[in-house]
C-alpha cells in the first residue's frame, strides 16, 4: 500500500455515484490522514467519471471531520460538463457522515510552457545538500508516517527553527520525491502541495496547524524527477493563518500551487 | 435595490434549508451577475443559520452556470459546528439547477491587529488622484452595471493598458467604496475581492476572464472608509490563469484576500 497508485485506488459501485476506497494509514501526520492524500483519493474518483477531462486542474476542499484509516466511500456528482472542463462535487464519507467536501474542476493538462508567468522557482539549496525529513522529526512530538512515502528534503536555509532560531519569514522549502519511485502526476501533486511542516515553525510558533480549507491548482504535467516546493505564511492572527504553496518541476516550471486557511494557536 | 443589504436579502422558507432570494441586475458585469455578489447572497443565507458564527471567514466556490437576475433559491446545509467555526455547504439554484456551489467556514471576526503579517498594503496613488471607473468603460465592449453600485477608483500607475501600453506586470490596484454609502463588511468584501477588471488587460490580453473557481478569506472587520484592493496574475497558460487579490482597510490592515482560477483566451 506504500505505492501512491494503490493507496488512492477507487472501485466503482455499479456505475452509481459511489466508489469504495481504502484509506491507507501511511499517508498520515500522526494519527490524522493527510489532507492532500484525501483530495487525491477524491480526485481519482472524479477522474473516473470524467474520461474527457482526466486531470484535476483545480480543487477546493473543506475538512469537516478527520476520517479514520480503512474503508470509506467517495461520492462524486458531475455538476456540468463543457468543452474544456468538467465541474464535479465530491464527498468523502465514513459511517454515512461527510468527512471532506470538495469541488473539482477537471480538465486536460499538457506539458506546454506558459504564455506568461510571474512565478519563477524560488532560490533553493541543491537537493543533495538538503536534509531528509525523518518519520520521527525531533521535537515534533508526533510520528509522521507520510515521510515514509514522500521523500521530503528540507532546505537548510529555512531550518533555523530546528536549532531554536526561526527566521521569522514564515517560509519553508523542500525537494520532494515519491518513495515508491513513481513520477509526480496531477493527483500526487495534491499531496505535495500540503506536505511541508507548518510554516509557523519558522515564526517560532510550535504545534500543528490543522487545515480548515484548502484550494489547489495543477498547472501542467510535471517533468520526471523531483519537485521543488515552497510554502509561505501570509498573515497570522485571530487563531487563523493563510499559507500559499508553489511547486516547480525539474525543468523549473510551475506545476502546482495552493492556498490554505488553517487554525493556529499563538502562545500567549 | 442599489443598496447592498437589500440586494443580498434572503428570506427563510419555513425553517428548512432553503432561502428565497432576488438577484439584482445592478450587481453585474455585462449581462452576467457578479461572482462575488453571488457569494455574498449565499454567505448571507449561511450566516442566517449560524448565529454563533455570523461572519464569512473563508469560502470556496465553483461557478457552474451563470444565473439570471430575478428569483433564485439559496440552499444551505451545516456540515459541522464547532467552538470557533461552523462549516456550511451552500448552493444557488434556479429552475432546480445548481448555478453556484460553495463551501463556507463561518466564524466570528474582530478588528484586532494581526500577530504577524507579511502582507502590508501595496504602494498606491492617493484615492483622490485615481480614476473613477465608469459604467461604460472605454474599449471594454460591455456595460458594467457593477460600477454604479461599487465606486472603484483605479490607480493610474496601472492604467497603461487603457493607452495601449500595458505594463506587463499583470497588476491592477484600486480604491473602493460602496455607492450606497454603507461601510464594508465581511459580505460586501466578497464583492470587492473580485471587482477589478481582468488583470490580463495589463498583459495586453483583451477580453473577459470568467472565473471558474474562487476562494476568499475575510481576515477582520474593516475600519470605516474606503478599502485598497490589489489584484495580480500569477501565471497564464493553457487558456487558464490564476490571480491573487488582497484588500486593506483605511487603517492599512489586511481585511480580505482571494485567489481565483479563471479562463483566459490568449490571442494567437
Short mmCIF file of C-alpha atoms in Angstrom, two decimals:
data_model
loop_
_atom_site.label_atom_id
_atom_site.label_comp_id
_atom_site.label_asym_id
_atom_site.label_seq_id
_atom_site.Cartn_x
_atom_site.Cartn_y
_atom_site.Cartn_z
CA UNK A 1 0.00 0.00 0.00
CA UNK A 2 3.02 2.30 0.14
CA UNK A 3 2.56 2.85 -3.58
CA UNK A 4 0.67 6.01 -4.33
CA UNK A 5 -1.45 4.43 -7.06
CA UNK A 6 -2.56 1.58 -4.76
CA UNK A 7 -3.14 3.87 -1.79
CA UNK A 8 -5.50 6.02 -3.88
CA UNK A 9 -7.28 3.24 -5.78
CA UNK A 10 -11.05 3.55 -6.15
CA UNK A 11 -13.63 0.87 -7.04
CA UNK A 12 -16.84 1.97 -8.75
CA UNK A 13 -20.09 0.64 -7.24
CA UNK A 14 -22.37 -0.41 -10.10
CA UNK A 15 -21.96 2.73 -12.17
CA UNK A 16 -23.60 4.91 -9.49
CA UNK A 17 -22.11 7.98 -7.82
CA UNK A 18 -20.21 5.99 -5.18
CA UNK A 19 -16.74 4.49 -5.10
CA UNK A 20 -15.27 2.20 -2.45
CA UNK A 21 -11.87 3.29 -1.23
CA UNK A 22 -9.43 2.04 1.42
CA UNK A 23 -7.67 4.87 3.27
CA UNK A 24 -4.03 3.98 3.91
CA UNK A 25 -2.60 4.80 7.39
CA UNK A 26 0.83 5.50 5.90
CA UNK A 27 -0.41 8.73 4.29
CA UNK A 28 -0.80 10.45 7.65
CA UNK A 29 0.59 13.03 10.06
CA UNK A 30 0.42 11.43 13.50
CA UNK A 31 -2.95 9.66 13.59
CA UNK A 32 -4.54 12.07 11.10
CA UNK A 33 -4.79 11.17 7.44
CA UNK A 34 -3.10 13.73 5.24
CA UNK A 35 -5.38 16.36 3.68
CA UNK A 36 -3.71 16.29 0.26
CA UNK A 37 -3.88 12.49 0.19
CA UNK A 38 -7.63 12.60 0.87
CA UNK A 39 -8.05 15.00 -2.07
CA UNK A 40 -6.01 12.68 -4.28
CA UNK A 41 -8.43 9.84 -3.46
CA UNK A 42 -11.42 12.05 -4.28
CA UNK A 43 -9.67 13.31 -7.42
CA UNK A 44 -9.10 9.73 -8.59
CA UNK A 45 -12.84 9.06 -8.22
CA UNK A 46 -13.70 12.32 -10.02
CA UNK A 47 -11.39 11.42 -12.91
CA UNK A 48 -13.09 8.03 -13.25
CA UNK A 49 -16.35 9.72 -14.26
CA UNK A 50 -14.79 12.42 -16.50
CA UNK A 51 -12.85 10.50 -19.18
CA UNK A 52 -12.62 13.53 -21.49
CA UNK A 53 -11.12 15.63 -18.69
CA UNK A 54 -8.92 13.18 -16.79
CA UNK A 55 -6.82 15.65 -14.75
CA UNK A 56 -7.56 17.63 -11.63
CA UNK A 57 -6.88 21.25 -12.62
CA UNK A 58 -8.46 22.98 -9.62
CA UNK A 59 -9.94 21.81 -6.34
CA UNK A 60 -11.28 23.49 -3.23
CA UNK A 61 -11.99 21.43 -0.14
CA UNK A 62 -13.27 21.84 3.36
CA UNK A 63 -12.17 19.40 6.06
CA UNK A 64 -15.20 18.55 8.16
CA UNK A 65 -14.23 15.63 10.43
CA UNK A 66 -10.99 13.62 10.18
CA UNK A 67 -11.68 10.21 8.60
CA UNK A 68 -10.10 7.03 10.00
CA UNK A 69 -7.80 4.75 8.01
CA UNK A 70 -9.74 1.90 6.40
CA UNK A 71 -12.85 1.64 4.24
CA UNK A 72 -14.59 4.81 3.10
CA UNK A 73 -16.85 5.96 0.30
CA UNK A 74 -16.05 8.61 -2.30
CA UNK A 75 -19.23 10.11 -3.76
CA UNK A 76 -18.94 12.16 -6.94
CA UNK A 77 -21.51 14.18 -8.90
CA UNK A 78 -20.91 15.90 -12.23
CA UNK A 79 -22.30 19.43 -11.98
CA UNK A 80 -21.58 20.47 -15.56
CA UNK A 81 -19.52 19.17 -18.44
CA UNK A 82 -18.19 21.64 -21.02
CA UNK A 83 -15.76 21.55 -23.91
CA UNK A 84 -12.60 22.16 -21.90
CA UNK A 85 -13.63 21.29 -18.33
CA UNK A 86 -15.98 19.27 -16.16
CA UNK A 87 -17.06 20.52 -12.74
CA UNK A 88 -17.52 17.86 -10.08
CA UNK A 89 -18.73 17.91 -6.50
CA UNK A 90 -17.20 15.20 -4.33
CA UNK A 91 -17.56 14.00 -0.76
CA UNK A 92 -15.62 11.51 1.33
CA UNK A 93 -17.89 9.61 3.70
CA UNK A 94 -17.44 7.23 6.61
CA UNK A 95 -20.35 5.80 8.58
CA UNK A 96 -22.60 7.80 6.28
CA UNK A 97 -21.13 11.11 7.50
CA UNK A 98 -19.28 13.61 5.35
CA UNK A 99 -15.61 13.92 6.32
CA UNK A 100 -14.28 16.00 3.43
CA UNK A 101 -16.24 18.02 0.86
CA UNK A 102 -14.58 19.16 -2.36
CA UNK A 103 -15.33 21.00 -5.59
CA UNK A 104 -13.22 19.92 -8.57
CA UNK A 105 -12.57 21.41 -11.98
CA UNK A 106 -11.35 18.57 -14.18
CA UNK A 107 -9.54 19.27 -17.45
CA UNK A 108 -6.78 18.03 -19.70
CA UNK A 109 -3.26 19.20 -18.87
CA UNK A 110 -0.24 19.31 -21.17
CA UNK A 111 3.41 19.99 -20.51
CA UNK A 112 3.48 23.19 -22.58
CA UNK A 113 5.38 26.21 -21.32
CA UNK A 114 3.31 29.13 -20.01
CA UNK A 115 2.36 32.15 -22.10
CA UNK A 116 3.40 34.45 -19.21
CA UNK A 117 4.50 33.86 -15.65
CA UNK A 118 5.38 35.82 -12.56
CA UNK A 119 6.02 32.66 -10.55
CA UNK A 120 9.60 31.54 -11.24
CA UNK A 121 11.10 28.90 -8.93
CA UNK A 122 12.28 30.07 -5.51
CA UNK A 123 16.00 30.08 -4.82
CA UNK A 124 16.87 26.76 -3.22
CA UNK A 125 19.80 24.76 -1.92
CA UNK A 126 20.61 21.83 -4.28
CA UNK A 127 18.67 18.68 -3.36
CA UNK A 128 21.79 16.74 -2.34
CA UNK A 129 22.59 19.33 0.34
CA UNK A 130 19.11 19.29 1.87
CA UNK A 131 18.00 17.27 4.91
CA UNK A 132 15.79 14.23 4.51
CA UNK A 133 12.83 14.68 6.83
CA UNK A 134 12.51 11.61 9.10
CA UNK A 135 9.36 9.78 10.18
CA UNK A 136 10.10 10.86 13.75
CA UNK A 137 11.08 14.53 13.44
CA UNK A 138 12.98 15.66 16.53
CA UNK A 139 10.80 17.89 18.69
CA UNK A 140 7.66 17.40 16.58
CA UNK A 141 6.03 15.31 19.29
CA UNK A 142 4.39 13.00 16.81
CA UNK A 143 5.26 10.41 14.17
CA UNK A 144 4.85 11.46 10.54
CA UNK A 145 4.18 8.25 8.56
CA UNK A 146 3.81 10.44 5.45
CA UNK A 147 7.61 10.82 5.47
CA UNK A 148 7.91 7.07 4.71
CA UNK A 149 6.04 7.50 1.43
CA UNK A 150 7.15 11.03 0.47
CA UNK A 151 10.89 11.73 0.47
CA UNK A 152 10.99 15.33 1.62
CA UNK A 153 14.35 17.12 1.78
CA UNK A 154 14.17 20.40 3.68
CA UNK A 155 16.29 23.34 2.61
CA UNK A 156 18.73 24.07 5.49
CA UNK A 157 18.35 27.80 4.76
CA UNK A 158 14.91 27.61 6.42
CA UNK A 159 15.73 25.14 9.17
CA UNK A 160 16.77 27.65 11.82
CA UNK A 161 13.65 26.72 13.78
CA UNK A 162 15.11 23.26 14.44
CA UNK A 163 18.01 24.98 16.23
CA UNK A 164 15.73 27.34 18.13
CA UNK A 165 16.44 30.21 15.73
CA UNK A 166 13.37 30.62 13.46
CA UNK A 167 13.96 33.19 10.71
CA UNK A 168 10.55 34.82 11.24
CA UNK A 169 9.99 34.82 7.47
CA UNK A 170 7.27 32.16 7.66
CA UNK A 171 8.89 30.29 4.77
CA UNK A 172 9.89 26.65 4.22
CA UNK A 173 11.16 25.00 1.05
CA UNK A 174 11.89 21.37 0.19
CA UNK A 175 12.61 18.97 -2.62
CA UNK A 176 10.15 16.08 -2.84
CA UNK A 177 10.04 12.66 -4.47
CA UNK A 178 7.60 9.80 -4.07
CA UNK A 179 9.32 6.99 -2.15
CA UNK A 180 7.77 4.34 -4.44
CA UNK A 181 9.86 5.72 -7.31
CA UNK A 182 6.89 6.81 -9.40
CA UNK A 183 6.89 10.23 -11.03
CA UNK A 184 4.71 13.11 -9.90
CA UNK A 185 1.31 13.41 -11.52
CA UNK A 186 -1.66 15.76 -11.08
CA UNK A 187 -3.05 13.62 -8.23
CA UNK A 188 0.14 13.13 -6.26
CA UNK A 189 0.89 16.85 -6.61
CA UNK A 190 -2.14 17.40 -4.35
CA UNK A 191 -0.15 15.61 -1.63
CA UNK A 192 2.99 17.67 -2.27
CA UNK A 193 1.07 20.95 -2.05
CA UNK A 194 0.26 20.26 1.60
CA UNK A 195 3.25 18.18 2.75
CA UNK A 196 5.66 20.68 4.32
CA UNK A 197 5.77 21.12 8.12
CA UNK A 198 3.69 24.06 9.43
CA UNK A 199 5.41 27.28 8.30
CA UNK A 200 4.55 28.63 11.75
CA UNK A 201 7.63 26.69 12.96
CA UNK A 202 9.63 29.38 11.13
CA UNK A 203 7.72 32.00 13.16
CA UNK A 204 8.58 30.37 16.48
CA UNK A 205 5.04 29.05 16.94
CA UNK A 206 5.05 25.37 17.95
CA UNK A 207 2.28 22.87 17.38
CA UNK A 208 0.32 21.64 14.40
CA UNK A 209 -1.75 23.95 12.21
CA UNK A 210 -4.77 21.97 11.02
CA UNK A 211 -6.07 22.87 7.58
CA UNK A 212 -9.68 24.12 7.52
CA UNK A 213 -9.98 24.85 3.80
CA UNK A 214 -7.51 24.06 1.02
CA UNK A 215 -7.54 25.19 -2.61
CA UNK A 216 -5.08 23.79 -5.16
CA UNK A 217 -4.49 24.37 -8.86
CA UNK A 218 -2.49 21.96 -11.03
CA UNK A 219 -0.99 23.87 -13.94
CA UNK A 220 0.79 21.31 -16.13
CA UNK A 221 2.08 17.75 -16.32
CA UNK A 222 5.34 17.59 -14.36
CA UNK A 223 8.64 16.53 -15.90
CA UNK A 224 10.36 13.45 -14.45
CA UNK A 225 12.44 13.97 -11.32
CA UNK A 226 11.96 15.77 -8.02
CA UNK A 227 9.79 18.82 -7.47
CA UNK A 228 10.76 21.91 -5.53
CA UNK A 229 8.04 23.11 -3.15
CA UNK A 230 7.83 26.34 -1.15
CA UNK A 231 5.28 27.20 1.49
CA UNK A 232 4.81 30.71 2.88
CA UNK A 233 2.65 32.24 5.59
CA UNK A 234 0.68 35.36 4.68
CA UNK A 235 -0.82 36.61 7.92
CA UNK A 236 -1.30 35.07 11.36
CA UNK A 237 -3.96 36.42 13.72
CA UNK A 238 -7.21 35.56 15.49
CA UNK A 239 -6.13 31.89 15.70
CA UNK A 240 -6.11 31.67 11.91
CA UNK A 241 -3.43 31.72 9.22
CA UNK A 242 -3.26 31.71 5.43
CA UNK A 243 -0.44 29.94 3.61
CA UNK A 244 0.45 29.80 -0.07
CA UNK A 245 2.35 26.92 -1.65
CA UNK A 246 4.04 26.62 -5.05
CA UNK A 247 5.62 23.59 -6.72
CA UNK A 248 8.02 23.53 -9.68
CA UNK A 249 9.19 20.53 -11.67
CA UNK A 250 12.78 19.62 -12.53
CA UNK A 251 12.59 21.91 -15.57
CA UNK A 252 11.78 24.85 -13.29
CA UNK A 253 8.18 25.20 -14.44
CA UNK A 254 5.26 25.83 -12.11
CA UNK A 255 3.27 22.60 -11.82
CA UNK A 256 1.01 23.32 -8.86
CA UNK A 257 0.01 25.97 -6.37
CA UNK A 258 -2.23 26.06 -3.31
CA UNK A 259 -3.61 28.29 -0.62
CA UNK A 260 -4.92 27.15 2.71
CA UNK A 261 -6.84 28.59 5.64
CA UNK A 262 -5.59 26.93 8.80
CA UNK A 263 -6.11 27.06 12.54
CA UNK A 264 -3.12 28.14 14.60
CA UNK A 265 -2.69 28.63 18.32
CA UNK A 266 -0.36 31.52 19.13
CA UNK A 267 1.16 31.05 22.60
CA UNK A 268 0.04 33.84 24.97
CA UNK B 1 -32.17 47.61 -4.78
CA UNK B 2 -28.90 49.53 -5.23
CA UNK B 3 -28.29 49.08 -1.51
CA UNK B 4 -26.04 46.17 -0.81
CA UNK B 5 -28.10 44.95 2.14
CA UNK B 6 -31.32 44.92 0.08
CA UNK B 7 -29.64 43.35 -2.95
CA UNK B 8 -28.39 40.45 -0.80
CA UNK B 9 -31.51 39.97 1.36
CA UNK B 10 -32.61 36.38 1.98
CA UNK B 11 -36.00 35.07 3.19
CA UNK B 12 -36.05 31.78 5.08
CA UNK B 13 -38.61 29.23 3.89
CA UNK B 14 -40.27 27.68 6.97
CA UNK B 15 -37.04 26.91 8.84
CA UNK B 16 -35.86 24.46 6.17
CA UNK B 17 -32.58 24.57 4.25
CA UNK B 18 -33.88 26.95 1.56
CA UNK B 19 -33.97 30.73 1.30
CA UNK B 20 -35.72 32.82 -1.34
CA UNK B 21 -33.52 35.50 -2.86
CA UNK B 22 -33.94 38.09 -5.61
CA UNK B 23 -30.81 38.53 -7.72
CA UNK B 24 -30.30 42.21 -8.58
CA UNK B 25 -29.25 43.02 -12.18
CA UNK B 26 -27.19 46.01 -11.00
CA UNK B 27 -24.57 43.70 -9.45
CA UNK B 28 -23.38 42.52 -12.85
CA UNK B 29 -20.66 42.71 -15.49
CA UNK B 30 -22.43 42.98 -18.82
CA UNK B 31 -25.35 40.55 -18.58
CA UNK B 32 -23.55 38.29 -16.10
CA UNK B 33 -24.21 38.59 -12.39
CA UNK B 34 -21.04 39.27 -10.44
CA UNK B 35 -19.37 36.24 -8.84
CA UNK B 36 -18.55 37.98 -5.57
CA UNK B 37 -22.11 39.28 -5.30
CA UNK B 38 -23.48 35.75 -5.70
CA UNK B 39 -21.21 34.58 -2.86
CA UNK B 40 -22.42 37.46 -0.69
CA UNK B 41 -26.01 36.28 -1.20
CA UNK B 42 -25.05 32.71 -0.26
CA UNK B 43 -22.98 34.00 2.68
CA UNK B 44 -25.99 35.96 3.97
CA UNK B 45 -28.05 32.74 3.91
CA UNK B 46 -25.24 30.78 5.60
CA UNK B 47 -24.98 33.39 8.36
CA UNK B 48 -28.71 33.13 8.99
CA UNK B 49 -28.32 29.53 10.15
CA UNK B 50 -25.08 30.04 12.13
CA UNK B 51 -25.92 32.72 14.75
CA UNK B 52 -22.86 31.87 16.90
CA UNK B 53 -20.57 32.32 13.88
CA UNK B 54 -22.13 35.19 11.95
CA UNK B 55 -19.21 36.09 9.66
CA UNK B 56 -17.90 34.50 6.49
CA UNK B 57 -14.23 33.80 7.26
CA UNK B 58 -13.45 31.54 4.28
CA UNK B 59 -15.33 30.45 1.20
CA UNK B 60 -14.52 28.42 -1.90
CA UNK B 61 -16.90 28.40 -4.82
CA UNK B 62 -17.26 26.88 -8.24
CA UNK B 63 -19.30 28.70 -10.89
CA UNK B 64 -21.39 26.12 -12.70
CA UNK B 65 -23.88 28.03 -14.90
CA UNK B 66 -24.49 31.78 -14.80
CA UNK B 67 -27.79 32.54 -13.01
CA UNK B 68 -30.22 35.15 -14.34
CA UNK B 69 -31.32 38.23 -12.42
CA UNK B 70 -34.57 37.61 -10.54
CA UNK B 71 -35.83 34.95 -8.14
CA UNK B 72 -33.46 32.19 -7.04
CA UNK B 73 -33.04 29.80 -4.14
CA UNK B 74 -30.11 29.65 -1.73
CA UNK B 75 -29.83 26.22 -0.12
CA UNK B 76 -27.57 25.85 2.92
CA UNK B 77 -26.55 22.82 4.96
CA UNK B 78 -24.49 22.88 8.16
CA UNK B 79 -21.78 20.23 7.83
CA UNK B 80 -20.27 20.67 11.29
CA UNK B 81 -20.48 23.19 14.08
CA UNK B 82 -17.51 23.61 16.42
CA UNK B 83 -16.47 26.01 19.13
CA UNK B 84 -14.85 28.61 16.87
CA UNK B 85 -16.31 27.82 13.44
CA UNK B 86 -19.22 26.33 11.53
CA UNK B 87 -18.74 24.68 8.15
CA UNK B 88 -21.56 25.14 5.66
CA UNK B 89 -22.25 23.84 2.18
CA UNK B 90 -24.32 26.18 0.03
CA UNK B 91 -25.83 26.12 -3.41
CA UNK B 92 -27.54 28.76 -5.53
CA UNK B 93 -30.32 27.28 -7.62
CA UNK B 94 -32.56 28.45 -10.44
CA UNK B 95 -35.14 26.22 -12.13
CA UNK B 96 -33.96 23.49 -9.76
CA UNK B 97 -30.46 23.52 -11.24
CA UNK B 98 -27.28 24.39 -9.37
CA UNK B 99 -25.68 27.60 -10.61
CA UNK B 100 -23.04 28.18 -7.94
CA UNK B 101 -21.73 25.72 -5.34
CA UNK B 102 -19.82 26.99 -2.31
CA UNK B 103 -18.17 25.75 0.88
CA UNK B 104 -18.16 28.26 3.75
CA UNK B 105 -16.28 28.46 7.02
CA UNK B 106 -18.27 30.77 9.26
CA UNK B 107 -16.70 32.33 12.35
CA UNK B 108 -16.64 35.46 14.46
CA UNK B 109 -14.29 38.23 13.32
CA UNK B 110 -12.88 41.09 15.37
CA UNK B 111 -10.92 44.17 14.41
CA UNK B 112 -7.79 43.11 16.31
CA UNK B 113 -4.37 43.65 14.77
CA UNK B 114 -2.55 40.56 13.48
CA UNK B 115 0.01 38.62 15.46
CA UNK B 116 2.32 38.56 12.41
CA UNK B 117 1.92 39.65 8.81
CA UNK B 118 3.85 39.55 5.58
CA UNK B 119 1.02 41.25 3.68
CA UNK B 120 1.40 45.02 4.16
CA UNK B 121 -0.65 47.30 1.88
CA UNK B 122 0.63 47.78 -1.67
CA UNK B 123 2.00 51.16 -2.64
CA UNK B 124 -0.85 53.16 -4.14
CA UNK B 125 -1.69 56.56 -5.54
CA UNK B 126 -3.91 58.53 -3.12
CA UNK B 127 -7.61 57.91 -3.73
CA UNK B 128 -8.30 61.48 -4.88
CA UNK B 129 -5.81 61.10 -7.73
CA UNK B 130 -7.27 57.81 -9.00
CA UNK B 131 -9.77 57.41 -11.85
CA UNK B 132 -13.39 56.56 -11.13
CA UNK B 133 -14.27 53.54 -13.26
CA UNK B 134 -17.38 54.30 -15.35
CA UNK B 135 -20.33 52.02 -16.11
CA UNK B 136 -19.30 52.11 -19.77
CA UNK B 137 -15.52 51.64 -19.70
CA UNK B 138 -13.97 52.80 -22.98
CA UNK B 139 -12.92 49.82 -25.08
CA UNK B 140 -14.41 47.21 -22.72
CA UNK B 141 -17.14 46.37 -25.20
CA UNK B 142 -19.73 45.88 -22.48
CA UNK B 143 -21.58 47.81 -19.80
CA UNK B 144 -20.52 47.21 -16.22
CA UNK B 145 -23.59 47.93 -14.03
CA UNK B 146 -21.49 46.91 -11.01
CA UNK B 147 -19.71 50.25 -11.31
CA UNK B 148 -22.99 52.00 -10.40
CA UNK B 149 -23.06 50.26 -7.01
CA UNK B 150 -19.31 49.99 -6.31
CA UNK B 151 -17.26 53.19 -6.62
CA UNK B 152 -13.97 51.86 -7.96
CA UNK B 153 -11.06 54.27 -8.45
CA UNK B 154 -8.25 52.76 -10.49
CA UNK B 155 -4.66 53.63 -9.72
CA UNK B 156 -3.28 55.46 -12.81
CA UNK B 157 0.09 53.72 -12.23
CA UNK B 158 -1.51 50.55 -13.63
CA UNK B 159 -3.68 52.10 -16.31
CA UNK B 160 -1.16 51.98 -19.15
CA UNK B 161 -3.35 49.34 -20.83
CA UNK B 162 -6.03 51.99 -21.42
CA UNK B 163 -3.47 53.91 -23.51
CA UNK B 164 -2.31 50.81 -25.37
CA UNK B 165 0.78 50.47 -23.15
CA UNK B 166 0.16 47.61 -20.69
CA UNK B 167 2.96 47.34 -18.11
CA UNK B 168 3.14 43.53 -18.47
CA UNK B 169 3.19 43.20 -14.67
CA UNK B 170 -0.30 41.69 -14.52
CA UNK B 171 -1.20 44.04 -11.68
CA UNK B 172 -4.14 46.39 -11.02
CA UNK B 173 -4.97 48.35 -7.87
CA UNK B 174 -7.95 50.45 -6.90
CA UNK B 175 -9.70 52.16 -4.03
CA UNK B 176 -13.28 51.02 -3.50
CA UNK B 177 -16.36 52.30 -1.69
CA UNK B 178 -19.95 51.11 -1.77
CA UNK B 179 -22.03 53.68 -3.68
CA UNK B 180 -24.89 53.37 -1.16
CA UNK B 181 -22.62 54.91 1.49
CA UNK B 182 -22.59 51.84 3.74
CA UNK B 183 -19.31 50.63 5.21
CA UNK B 184 -17.55 47.48 4.08
CA UNK B 185 -18.43 44.29 5.95
CA UNK B 186 -17.43 40.63 5.60
CA UNK B 187 -20.14 40.03 2.98
CA UNK B 188 -19.54 43.07 0.80
CA UNK B 189 -15.79 42.35 0.90
CA UNK B 190 -16.59 39.24 -1.15
CA UNK B 191 -17.69 41.62 -3.92
CA UNK B 192 -14.57 43.77 -3.60
CA UNK B 193 -12.27 40.73 -3.85
CA UNK B 194 -13.49 40.07 -7.40
CA UNK B 195 -14.36 43.58 -8.66
CA UNK B 196 -11.26 44.76 -10.52
CA UNK B 197 -11.09 44.50 -14.34
CA UNK B 198 -9.25 41.41 -15.64
CA UNK B 199 -5.55 41.81 -14.79
CA UNK B 200 -4.90 40.33 -18.23
CA UNK B 201 -5.60 43.84 -19.55
CA UNK B 202 -2.23 44.77 -18.03
CA UNK B 203 -0.68 41.89 -20.03
CA UNK B 204 -2.09 43.14 -23.33
CA UNK B 205 -4.68 40.36 -23.46
CA UNK B 206 -8.16 41.72 -24.28
CA UNK B 207 -11.48 40.13 -23.39
CA UNK B 208 -13.13 38.96 -20.22
CA UNK B 209 -11.62 36.28 -17.99
CA UNK B 210 -14.51 34.31 -16.49
CA UNK B 211 -13.91 32.93 -13.02
CA UNK B 212 -14.13 29.14 -12.76
CA UNK B 213 -13.29 28.75 -9.06
CA UNK B 214 -12.88 31.46 -6.43
CA UNK B 215 -11.57 31.20 -2.86
CA UNK B 216 -11.75 34.13 -0.45
CA UNK B 217 -10.73 34.63 3.18
CA UNK B 218 -12.03 37.50 5.30
CA UNK B 219 -9.50 38.29 7.99
CA UNK B 220 -11.02 41.02 10.19
CA UNK B 221 -13.81 43.59 10.46
CA UNK B 222 -12.85 46.56 8.27
CA UNK B 223 -12.47 50.09 9.62
CA UNK B 224 -14.76 52.79 8.20
CA UNK B 225 -13.73 54.36 4.89
CA UNK B 226 -12.50 53.07 1.55
CA UNK B 227 -10.55 49.87 1.01
CA UNK B 228 -7.47 49.47 -1.14
CA UNK B 229 -7.56 46.39 -3.38
CA UNK B 230 -4.81 44.88 -5.49
CA UNK B 231 -5.17 42.04 -7.99
CA UNK B 232 -2.22 40.21 -9.51
CA UNK B 233 -1.83 37.50 -12.12
CA UNK B 234 0.39 34.54 -11.23
CA UNK B 235 0.74 32.51 -14.41
CA UNK B 236 -1.12 32.49 -17.73
CA UNK B 237 -1.06 29.42 -19.96
CA UNK B 238 -3.21 26.64 -21.43
CA UNK B 239 -6.20 29.05 -21.55
CA UNK B 240 -6.13 29.34 -17.74
CA UNK B 241 -4.87 31.91 -15.26
CA UNK B 242 -4.54 32.26 -11.51
CA UNK B 243 -4.96 35.62 -9.81
CA UNK B 244 -4.49 36.68 -6.21
CA UNK B 245 -6.30 39.60 -4.63
CA UNK B 246 -5.70 41.45 -1.36
CA UNK B 247 -7.77 44.16 0.32
CA UNK B 248 -6.71 46.55 3.12
CA UNK B 249 -8.87 48.85 5.17
CA UNK B 250 -8.30 52.57 5.79
CA UNK B 251 -6.04 51.67 8.73
CA UNK B 252 -3.80 49.67 6.37
CA UNK B 253 -4.75 46.27 7.77
CA UNK B 254 -5.45 43.22 5.63
CA UNK B 255 -9.21 42.62 5.64
CA UNK B 256 -9.62 40.11 2.83
CA UNK B 257 -7.73 38.04 0.29
CA UNK B 258 -8.71 35.80 -2.59
CA UNK B 259 -7.38 33.54 -5.29
CA UNK B 260 -9.17 32.60 -8.46
CA UNK B 261 -8.78 30.13 -11.29
CA UNK B 262 -10.06 31.76 -14.47
CA UNK B 263 -10.43 31.05 -18.17
CA UNK B 264 -8.44 33.29 -20.49
CA UNK B 265 -8.09 33.32 -24.26
CA UNK B 266 -4.61 34.33 -25.35
CA UNK B 267 -4.72 35.73 -28.91
CA UNK B 268 -2.74 33.51 -31.32
#
